[in-house]
Tab-separated table of C-alpha atoms and ligand atoms in Angstrom:
chain	number	residue	atom	x	y	z
A	1	MET	CA	10.392	-20.975	-21.530
A	2	MET	CA	12.070	-23.085	-18.871
A	3	GLU	CA	15.382	-21.257	-19.411
A	4	LEU	CA	13.675	-17.920	-18.979
A	5	ARG	CA	12.134	-19.102	-15.746
A	6	ASP	CA	15.545	-20.205	-14.476
A	7	LEU	CA	16.969	-16.808	-15.302
A	8	TYR	CA	14.160	-15.104	-13.382
A	9	GLN	CA	14.776	-17.444	-10.458
A	10	GLU	CA	18.454	-16.483	-10.524
A	11	ILE	CA	17.665	-12.756	-10.462
A	12	ILE	CA	15.408	-13.220	-7.425
A	13	ILE	CA	17.974	-15.353	-5.575
A	14	ASP	CA	20.760	-12.887	-6.387
A	15	HIS	CA	18.802	-9.840	-5.204
A	16	ASN	CA	17.679	-11.640	-2.056
A	17	ARG	CA	21.247	-12.663	-1.167
A	18	ASN	CA	22.865	-9.377	-2.184
A	19	PRO	CA	20.142	-6.739	-1.909
A	20	ARG	CA	20.992	-3.467	-3.686
A	21	ASN	CA	20.613	-0.174	-1.807
A	22	HIS	CA	19.943	-2.000	1.463
A	23	ARG	CA	20.677	0.738	4.010
A	24	ILE	CA	19.056	3.389	6.185
A	25	MET	CA	19.128	6.804	4.496
A	26	ALA	CA	19.895	9.664	6.876
A	27	ASN	CA	18.839	12.449	4.497
A	28	ALA	CA	15.627	10.865	3.201
A	29	ASN	CA	12.820	13.364	2.619
A	30	TYR	CA	10.253	10.656	1.914
A	31	GLN	CA	9.922	7.390	3.789
A	32	ALA	CA	7.309	4.828	4.750
A	33	GLN	CA	7.000	1.461	6.385
A	34	GLY	CA	5.201	-1.469	4.880
A	35	TYR	CA	4.054	-4.701	6.443
A	36	ASN	CA	2.580	-7.804	4.873
A	37	PRO	CA	0.988	-9.712	7.771
A	38	LEU	CA	0.139	-12.717	5.573
A	39	CYS	CA	3.820	-13.535	5.177
A	40	GLY	CA	5.509	-11.432	7.864
A	41	ASP	CA	7.418	-9.228	5.407
A	42	GLN	CA	8.529	-5.835	6.713
A	43	LEU	CA	10.075	-2.996	4.762
A	44	THR	CA	11.051	0.615	5.221
A	45	VAL	CA	11.590	2.527	1.984
A	46	TYR	CA	13.650	5.732	1.957
A	47	LEU	CA	13.759	8.287	-0.817
A	48	ASN	CA	15.657	11.464	-1.449
A	49	ILE	CA	13.735	13.406	-4.067
A	50	ASN	CA	14.951	16.693	-5.430
A	51	GLU	CA	13.100	18.694	-8.094
A	52	GLY	CA	10.858	15.728	-8.878
A	53	VAL	CA	13.732	13.295	-9.483
A	54	VAL	CA	14.638	10.302	-7.322
A	55	GLN	CA	18.226	11.181	-6.342
A	56	ASP	CA	18.559	8.244	-3.982
A	57	ILE	CA	16.387	5.336	-2.890
A	58	SER	CA	17.084	2.631	-0.349
A	59	PHE	CA	15.311	0.150	1.883
A	60	VAL	CA	15.757	-1.976	4.966
A	61	GLY	CA	13.621	-4.859	6.034
A	62	CYS	CA	13.236	-8.533	6.523
A	63	GLY	CA	10.972	-11.166	5.100
A	64	CYS	CA	10.755	-13.744	2.363
A	65	ALA	CA	13.016	-13.832	-0.704
A	66	ILE	CA	10.302	-12.445	-2.991
A	67	SER	CA	9.644	-9.374	-0.844
A	68	GLN	CA	13.336	-8.551	-0.369
A	69	ALA	CA	14.283	-9.184	-4.005
A	70	SER	CA	11.346	-7.091	-5.162
A	71	ALA	CA	12.432	-4.163	-2.963
A	72	SER	CA	16.003	-4.480	-4.209
A	73	LEU	CA	14.907	-4.586	-7.858
A	74	MET	CA	12.617	-1.628	-7.266
A	75	THR	CA	15.391	0.572	-5.870
A	76	GLU	CA	17.579	-0.326	-8.846
A	77	ALA	CA	14.784	0.495	-11.289
A	78	LEU	CA	13.813	3.824	-9.723
A	79	CYS	CA	17.103	5.581	-9.022
A	80	GLY	CA	17.373	8.574	-11.343
A	81	LYS	CA	13.728	8.346	-12.432
A	82	THR	CA	11.182	11.126	-12.026
A	83	VAL	CA	8.316	10.773	-9.559
A	84	ALA	CA	5.930	10.518	-12.536
A	85	GLU	CA	7.997	7.660	-13.970
A	86	ALA	CA	7.977	5.970	-10.559
A	87	HIS	CA	4.169	6.088	-10.455
A	88	ASP	CA	4.080	4.757	-14.005
A	89	LEU	CA	6.359	1.828	-13.140
A	90	PHE	CA	4.227	1.062	-10.083
A	91	THR	CA	1.142	0.834	-12.309
A	92	LYS	CA	2.919	-1.404	-14.819
A	93	PHE	CA	4.396	-3.610	-12.118
A	94	HIS	CA	1.057	-3.986	-10.387
A	95	HIS	CA	-0.535	-4.819	-13.727
A	96	MET	CA	2.159	-7.400	-14.471
A	97	THR	CA	1.643	-9.224	-11.167
A	98	THR	CA	-2.125	-9.381	-11.563
A	99	SER	CA	-2.825	-9.744	-15.275
A	100	ASP	CA	-2.175	-12.265	-18.037
A	101	GLU	CA	1.002	-13.112	-19.930
A	102	GLU	CA	0.167	-11.361	-23.225
A	103	ALA	CA	-0.158	-7.989	-21.572
A	104	VAL	CA	3.232	-8.355	-19.930
A	105	ALA	CA	5.277	-8.604	-23.123
A	106	CYS	CA	4.828	-4.947	-24.002
A	107	LEU	CA	5.518	-3.524	-20.569
A	108	SER	CA	9.314	-3.279	-20.892
A	109	LEU	CA	9.938	-3.691	-17.198
A	110	ASP	CA	13.467	-4.997	-17.636
A	111	LYS	CA	14.582	-7.157	-14.694
A	112	LEU	CA	11.342	-6.496	-12.830
A	113	VAL	CA	9.779	-9.076	-15.162
A	114	ALA	CA	11.552	-11.665	-13.012
A	115	LEU	CA	8.687	-11.253	-10.561
A	116	ALA	CA	5.924	-11.890	-13.111
A	117	GLY	CA	5.753	-15.515	-11.943
A	118	VAL	CA	4.058	-14.529	-8.694
A	119	ARG	CA	0.882	-14.007	-10.703
A	120	ALA	CA	0.180	-17.719	-10.323
A	121	PHE	CA	0.403	-17.455	-6.530
A	122	PRO	CA	-2.048	-14.865	-5.164
A	123	ALA	CA	-0.473	-14.870	-1.679
A	124	ARG	CA	2.917	-14.112	-3.237
A	125	VAL	CA	1.570	-11.112	-5.129
A	126	LYS	CA	1.403	-9.282	-1.796
A	127	CYS	CA	5.068	-10.123	-1.148
A	128	ALA	CA	6.116	-8.829	-4.576
A	129	THR	CA	4.065	-5.642	-4.436
A	130	LEU	CA	4.812	-4.706	-0.804
A	131	ALA	CA	7.826	-2.556	-1.735
A	132	TRP	CA	5.787	-0.750	-4.378
A	133	HIS	CA	2.835	-0.077	-2.091
A	134	THR	CA	5.282	1.213	0.514
A	135	LEU	CA	6.806	3.466	-2.134
A	136	GLU	CA	3.399	4.881	-3.055
A	137	CYS	CA	2.679	5.421	0.626
A	138	ALA	CA	6.003	7.257	1.085
A	139	LEU	CA	5.305	9.502	-1.894
A	140	LYS	CA	1.821	10.331	-0.582
A	141	LYS	CA	2.910	11.044	2.981
A	142	GLU	CA	5.143	13.960	2.081
A	143	HIS	CA	2.345	15.333	-0.046
A	144	VAL	CA	-0.158	15.126	2.832
A	145	THR	CA	2.292	16.813	5.219
A	146	VAL	CA	2.962	19.575	2.723
A	147	SER	CA	-0.722	20.278	2.114
A	148	THR	CA	-1.639	20.537	5.798
A	149	GLU	CA	1.094	23.002	6.721
B	1	ZN	ZN1	6.600	-12.665	1.637
């Protein structure tokens, strides 16, 4: 159990130091900004979605290691996925960070499981889920714009 925890720690440190897909996307067709005032984390998530598939996803931002690593892990997990799969992962991830250990085992979240430890720290849950809430917001925004035009 301790070894697993160390591995998770390593994934978070690695993604915080070398965030994946950390760039502004010029041709994004979905984007949103997220802010976690409790910790001061800020993120902008960019997506390029074509025919319901995430062709490209990136983020920029600043904040604590958990928030940045979570955003980095999220972009890695979602590239090439469909929008439906993205929503599904959001639900699973949210469940993982707020529910008990037994439920987590069957979620198959790959490296995202590294963030399961935040469950024990309610304030940190907001850091870990910020990227995902921003993603959901980005996906909704385009929809709202489309429906009002
Ligand atoms: Zn934070």
